[in-house]
Short mmCIF file of C-alpha atoms in Angstrom, two decimals:
data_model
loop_
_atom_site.label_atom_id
_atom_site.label_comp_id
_atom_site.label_asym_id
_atom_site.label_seq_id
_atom_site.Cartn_x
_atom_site.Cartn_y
_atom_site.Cartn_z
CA UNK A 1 25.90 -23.85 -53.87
CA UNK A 2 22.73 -22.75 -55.95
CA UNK A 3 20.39 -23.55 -52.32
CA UNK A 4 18.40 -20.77 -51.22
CA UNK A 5 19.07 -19.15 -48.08
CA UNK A 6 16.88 -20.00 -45.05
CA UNK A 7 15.65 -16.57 -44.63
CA UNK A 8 14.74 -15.84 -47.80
CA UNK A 9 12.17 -17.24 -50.67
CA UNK A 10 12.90 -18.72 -53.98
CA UNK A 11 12.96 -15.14 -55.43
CA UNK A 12 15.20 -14.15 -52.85
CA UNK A 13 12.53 -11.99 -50.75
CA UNK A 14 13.79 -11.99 -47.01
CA UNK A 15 10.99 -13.04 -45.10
CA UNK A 16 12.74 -13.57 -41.50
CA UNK A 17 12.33 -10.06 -40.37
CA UNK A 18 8.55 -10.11 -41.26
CA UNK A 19 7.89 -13.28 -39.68
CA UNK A 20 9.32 -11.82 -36.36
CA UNK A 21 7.95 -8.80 -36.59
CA UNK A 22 4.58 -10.66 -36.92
CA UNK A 23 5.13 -12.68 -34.02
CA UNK A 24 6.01 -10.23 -32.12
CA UNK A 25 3.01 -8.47 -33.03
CA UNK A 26 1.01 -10.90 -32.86
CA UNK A 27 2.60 -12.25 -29.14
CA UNK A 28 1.84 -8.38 -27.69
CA UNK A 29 -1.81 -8.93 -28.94
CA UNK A 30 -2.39 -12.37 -27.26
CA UNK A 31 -0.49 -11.13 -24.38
CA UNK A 32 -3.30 -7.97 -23.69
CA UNK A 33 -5.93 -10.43 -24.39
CA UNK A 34 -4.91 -12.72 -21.54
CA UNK A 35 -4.71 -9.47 -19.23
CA UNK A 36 -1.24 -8.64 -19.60
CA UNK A 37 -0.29 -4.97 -18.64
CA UNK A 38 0.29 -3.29 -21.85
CA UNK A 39 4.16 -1.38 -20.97
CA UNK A 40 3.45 2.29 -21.34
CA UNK A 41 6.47 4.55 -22.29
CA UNK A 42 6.82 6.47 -19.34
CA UNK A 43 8.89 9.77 -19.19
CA UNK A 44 11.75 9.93 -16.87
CA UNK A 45 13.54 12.69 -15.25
CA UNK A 46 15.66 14.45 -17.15
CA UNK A 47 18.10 15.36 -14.33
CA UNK A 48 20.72 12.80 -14.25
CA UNK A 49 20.96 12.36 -10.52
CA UNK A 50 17.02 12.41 -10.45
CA UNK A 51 16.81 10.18 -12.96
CA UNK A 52 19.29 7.47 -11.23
CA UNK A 53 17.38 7.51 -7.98
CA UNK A 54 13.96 7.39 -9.99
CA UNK A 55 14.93 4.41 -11.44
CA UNK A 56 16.27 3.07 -7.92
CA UNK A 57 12.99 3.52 -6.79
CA UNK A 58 10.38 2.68 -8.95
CA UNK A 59 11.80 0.24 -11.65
CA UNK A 60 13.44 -3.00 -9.86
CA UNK A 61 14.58 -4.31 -12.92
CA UNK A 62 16.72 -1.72 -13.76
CA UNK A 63 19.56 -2.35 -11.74
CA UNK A 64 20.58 -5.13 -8.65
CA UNK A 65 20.48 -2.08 -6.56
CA UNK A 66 16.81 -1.38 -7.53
CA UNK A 67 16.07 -5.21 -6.45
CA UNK A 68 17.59 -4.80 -3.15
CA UNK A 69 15.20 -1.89 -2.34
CA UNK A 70 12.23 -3.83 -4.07
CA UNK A 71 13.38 -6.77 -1.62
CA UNK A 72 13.46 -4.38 1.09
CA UNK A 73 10.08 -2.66 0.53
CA UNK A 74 8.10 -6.30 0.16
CA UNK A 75 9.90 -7.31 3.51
CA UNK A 76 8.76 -4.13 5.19
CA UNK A 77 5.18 -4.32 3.79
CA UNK A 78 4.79 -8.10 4.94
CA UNK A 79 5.64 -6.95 8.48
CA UNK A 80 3.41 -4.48 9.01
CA UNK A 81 0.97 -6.66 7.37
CA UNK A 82 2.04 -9.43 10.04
CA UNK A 83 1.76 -6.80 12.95
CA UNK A 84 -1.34 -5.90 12.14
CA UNK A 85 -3.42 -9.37 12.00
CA UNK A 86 -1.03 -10.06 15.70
CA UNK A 87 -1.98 -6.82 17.00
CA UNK A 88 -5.99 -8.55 16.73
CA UNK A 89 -5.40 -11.38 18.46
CA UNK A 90 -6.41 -11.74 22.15
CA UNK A 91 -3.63 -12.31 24.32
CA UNK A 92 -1.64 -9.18 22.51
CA UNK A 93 -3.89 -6.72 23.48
CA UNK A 94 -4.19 -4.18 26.03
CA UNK A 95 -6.88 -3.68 28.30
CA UNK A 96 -7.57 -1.07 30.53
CA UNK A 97 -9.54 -1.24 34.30
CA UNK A 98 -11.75 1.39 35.30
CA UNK A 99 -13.26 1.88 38.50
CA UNK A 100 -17.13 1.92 38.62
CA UNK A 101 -19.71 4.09 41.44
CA UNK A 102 -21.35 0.21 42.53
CA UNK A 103 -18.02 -0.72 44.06
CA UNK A 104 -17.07 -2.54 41.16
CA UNK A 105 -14.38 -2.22 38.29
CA UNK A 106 -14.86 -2.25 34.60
CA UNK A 107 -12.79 -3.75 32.23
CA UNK A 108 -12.41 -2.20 28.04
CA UNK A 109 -9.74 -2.79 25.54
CA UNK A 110 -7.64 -0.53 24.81
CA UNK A 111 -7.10 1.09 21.68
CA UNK A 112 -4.56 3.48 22.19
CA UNK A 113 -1.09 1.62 21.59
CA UNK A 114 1.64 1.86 24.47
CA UNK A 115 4.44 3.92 23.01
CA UNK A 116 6.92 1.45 24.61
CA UNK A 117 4.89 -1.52 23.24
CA UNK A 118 7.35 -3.76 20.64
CA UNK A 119 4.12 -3.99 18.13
CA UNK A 120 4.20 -0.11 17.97
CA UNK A 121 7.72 0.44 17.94
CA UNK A 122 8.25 -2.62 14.89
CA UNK A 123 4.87 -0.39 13.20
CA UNK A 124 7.19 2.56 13.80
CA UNK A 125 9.92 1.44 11.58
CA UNK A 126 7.78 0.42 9.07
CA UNK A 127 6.38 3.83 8.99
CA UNK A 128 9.70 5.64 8.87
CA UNK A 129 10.76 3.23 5.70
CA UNK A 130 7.27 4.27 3.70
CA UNK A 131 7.65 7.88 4.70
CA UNK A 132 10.97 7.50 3.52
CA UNK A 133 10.18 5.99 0.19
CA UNK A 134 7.76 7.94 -0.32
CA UNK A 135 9.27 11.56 0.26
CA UNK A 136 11.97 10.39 -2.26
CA UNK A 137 9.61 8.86 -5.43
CA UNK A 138 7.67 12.41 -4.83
CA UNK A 139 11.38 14.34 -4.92
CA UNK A 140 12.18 12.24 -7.64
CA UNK A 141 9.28 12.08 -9.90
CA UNK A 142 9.41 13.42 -13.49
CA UNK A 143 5.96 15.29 -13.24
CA UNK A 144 4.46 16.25 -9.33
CA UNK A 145 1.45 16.56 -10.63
CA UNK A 146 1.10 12.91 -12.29
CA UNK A 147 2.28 11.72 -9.05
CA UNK A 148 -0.67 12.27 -7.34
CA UNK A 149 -2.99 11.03 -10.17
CA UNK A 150 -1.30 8.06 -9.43
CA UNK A 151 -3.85 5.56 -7.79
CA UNK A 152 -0.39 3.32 -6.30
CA UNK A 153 0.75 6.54 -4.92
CA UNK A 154 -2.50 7.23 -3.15
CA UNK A 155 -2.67 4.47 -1.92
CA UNK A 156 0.95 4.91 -0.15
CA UNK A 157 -0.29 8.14 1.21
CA UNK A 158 -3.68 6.58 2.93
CA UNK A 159 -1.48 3.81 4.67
CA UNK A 160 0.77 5.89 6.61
CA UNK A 161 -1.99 8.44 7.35
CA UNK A 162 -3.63 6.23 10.06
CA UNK A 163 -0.22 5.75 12.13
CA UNK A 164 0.38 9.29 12.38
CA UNK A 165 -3.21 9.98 13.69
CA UNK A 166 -2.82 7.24 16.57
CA UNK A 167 0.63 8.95 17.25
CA UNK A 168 -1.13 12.07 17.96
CA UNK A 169 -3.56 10.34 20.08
CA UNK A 170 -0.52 8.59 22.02
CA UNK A 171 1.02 12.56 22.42
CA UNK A 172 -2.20 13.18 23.77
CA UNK A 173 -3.19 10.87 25.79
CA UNK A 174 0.72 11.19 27.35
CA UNK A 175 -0.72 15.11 28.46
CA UNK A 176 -3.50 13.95 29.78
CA UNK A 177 -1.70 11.88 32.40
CA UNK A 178 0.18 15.08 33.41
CA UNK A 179 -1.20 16.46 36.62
CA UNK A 180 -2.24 20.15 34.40
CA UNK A 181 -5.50 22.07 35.42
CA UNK A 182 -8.59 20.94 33.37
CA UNK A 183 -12.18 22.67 33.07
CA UNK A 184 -14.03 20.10 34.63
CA UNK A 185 -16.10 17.60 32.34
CA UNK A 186 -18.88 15.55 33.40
CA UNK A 187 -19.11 12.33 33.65
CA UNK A 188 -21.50 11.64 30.63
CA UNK A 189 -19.89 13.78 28.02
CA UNK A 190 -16.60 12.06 29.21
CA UNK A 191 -17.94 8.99 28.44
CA UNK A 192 -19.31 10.35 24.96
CA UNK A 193 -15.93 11.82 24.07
CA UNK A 194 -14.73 8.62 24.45
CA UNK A 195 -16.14 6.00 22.82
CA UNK A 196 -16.05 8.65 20.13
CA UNK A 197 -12.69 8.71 20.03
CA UNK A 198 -12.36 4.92 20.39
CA UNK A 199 -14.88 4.50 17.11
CA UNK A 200 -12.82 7.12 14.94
CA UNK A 201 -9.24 4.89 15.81
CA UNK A 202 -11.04 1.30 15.22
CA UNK A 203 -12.12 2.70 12.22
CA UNK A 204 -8.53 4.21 11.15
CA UNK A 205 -6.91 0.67 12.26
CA UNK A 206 -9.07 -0.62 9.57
CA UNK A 207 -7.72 1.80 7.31
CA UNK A 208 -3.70 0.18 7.57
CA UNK A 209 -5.76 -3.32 5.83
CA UNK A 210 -4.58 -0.56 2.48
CA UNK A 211 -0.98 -1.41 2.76
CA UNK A 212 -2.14 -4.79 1.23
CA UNK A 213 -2.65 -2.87 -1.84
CA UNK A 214 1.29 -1.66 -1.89
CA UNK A 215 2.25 -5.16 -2.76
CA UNK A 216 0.70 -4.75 -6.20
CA UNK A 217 3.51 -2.24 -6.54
CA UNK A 218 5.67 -5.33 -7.10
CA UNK A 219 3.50 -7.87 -8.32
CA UNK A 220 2.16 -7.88 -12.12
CA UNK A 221 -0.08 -10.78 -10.48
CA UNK A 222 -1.70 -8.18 -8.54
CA UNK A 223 -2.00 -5.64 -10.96
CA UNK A 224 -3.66 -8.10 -13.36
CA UNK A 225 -6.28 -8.69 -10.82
CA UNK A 226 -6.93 -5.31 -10.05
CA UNK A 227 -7.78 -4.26 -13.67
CA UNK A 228 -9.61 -7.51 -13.84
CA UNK A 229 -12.20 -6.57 -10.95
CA UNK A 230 -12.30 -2.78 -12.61
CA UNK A 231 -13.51 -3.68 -15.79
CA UNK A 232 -16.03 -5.89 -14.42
CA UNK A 233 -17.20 -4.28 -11.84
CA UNK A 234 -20.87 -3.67 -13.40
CA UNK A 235 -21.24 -7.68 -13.86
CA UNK A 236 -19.82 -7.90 -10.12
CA UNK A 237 -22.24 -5.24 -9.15
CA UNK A 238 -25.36 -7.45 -11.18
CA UNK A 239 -24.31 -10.06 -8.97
CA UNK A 240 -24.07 -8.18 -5.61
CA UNK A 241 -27.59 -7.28 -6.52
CA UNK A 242 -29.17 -10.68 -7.36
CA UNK A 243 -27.75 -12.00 -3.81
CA UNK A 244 -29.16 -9.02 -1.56
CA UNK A 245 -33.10 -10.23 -3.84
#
């Protein structure tokens, strides 16, 4: 009957508490030092409403609903990932046969997507999901302003960018093929205007290689490696150097 307790010391000091406390302390420290993200306290909205479809959005653990549109978002982003390394390979894309002045034709690739094409349509889905997702964190968000500080969120805003620019160039190209009156063009600036215009959409198909990025969103993995290759980006840059001697 006269045994001390198991939480407490021969004077009856309650050491329990403490020790967790100091493991818990000292398990947050080690945790940082391997590269764990340190859990800011974020503010959320203060509307209730807002605040529900905040958390839908942007915290997955918060509810099973929240999963389900995490699920949904990786699933989305792995497509268009998948469409885009098909859309590269030979035998899926289009070419286009123009006829020469020798009597001869001339084959190019073409880089303006059919708009009845399955790869654009599947692309167009995706697009209408990240608008989507987007439109509502932004409606959503606690602060506007912090939302576009946000290096995630501009990185959401450069993928989509590029599919909207090739849909104007679809739109366009769709007029072109319309029998309207045109101020005649000749035949070398036609040919300027157009690898011109077939440099600025290789380049913005290169651009979509950001949605990569969005899966950091839901990977702590990711995130990890991100800050890891920011904070040594001066020894990476050391190294870059030393190669290019």
């Amino acid at each position: 009957g006269n045994r001390p307790r198991l939480d407490s010391t021969t004077d009856g000091t309650r050491w329990t508490p403490c020790r967790r406390v100091a493991n818990d302390r000292f398990v947050l420290l080690s945790r940082e030092d391997e590269g764990f993200i340190k859990e800011e306290e974020k503010p959320l909205p203060s509307n209730e409403n807002q605040r529900k479809v905040w958390l839908l959005f942007e915290y997955p653990e918060s509810s099973q609903a929240a999963r389900v549109v995490a699920i949904i978002s990786v699933f989305v982003i792995l497509l268009s990932i998948v469409i885009f390394c098909l859309e590269t390979l030979p035998e899926f894309k289009h070419y286009k046969v123009f006829n020469t002045t020798t009597n001869g034709t001339k084959i190019e690739e073409d880089e303006v997507p059919d708009i009845t094409d399955p790869f654009f349509l599947i692309e167009t889905i995706c697009i209408i999901w990240f608008t989507f997702e987007l439109s509502v964190r932004f409606l959503a968000c606690p602060n506007k302003l912090n939302f576009f500080r946000d290096v995630m969120n501009i990185i959401d805003i450069i993928a989509i960018i590029p599919y909207f620019i090739t849909l104007a160039t679809v739109v366009a190209e769709e007029e072109d093929t319309l029998n309207l009156p045109k101020a005649p063009v000749s035949p070398q600036d036609k040919s300027t205007n157009q690898a011109m215009s077939l440099a600025i959409l290789r380049v913005i198909r290169l651009v979509r290689v950001f949605r990569i990025f969005k899966l950091s969103r839901h990977s702590k993995g990711l995130q990890i490696l991100g800050r890891t290759l920011k904070a040594s980006m001066r020894e990476l840059g050391l190294l870059i150097f030393f190669l290019f001697i």
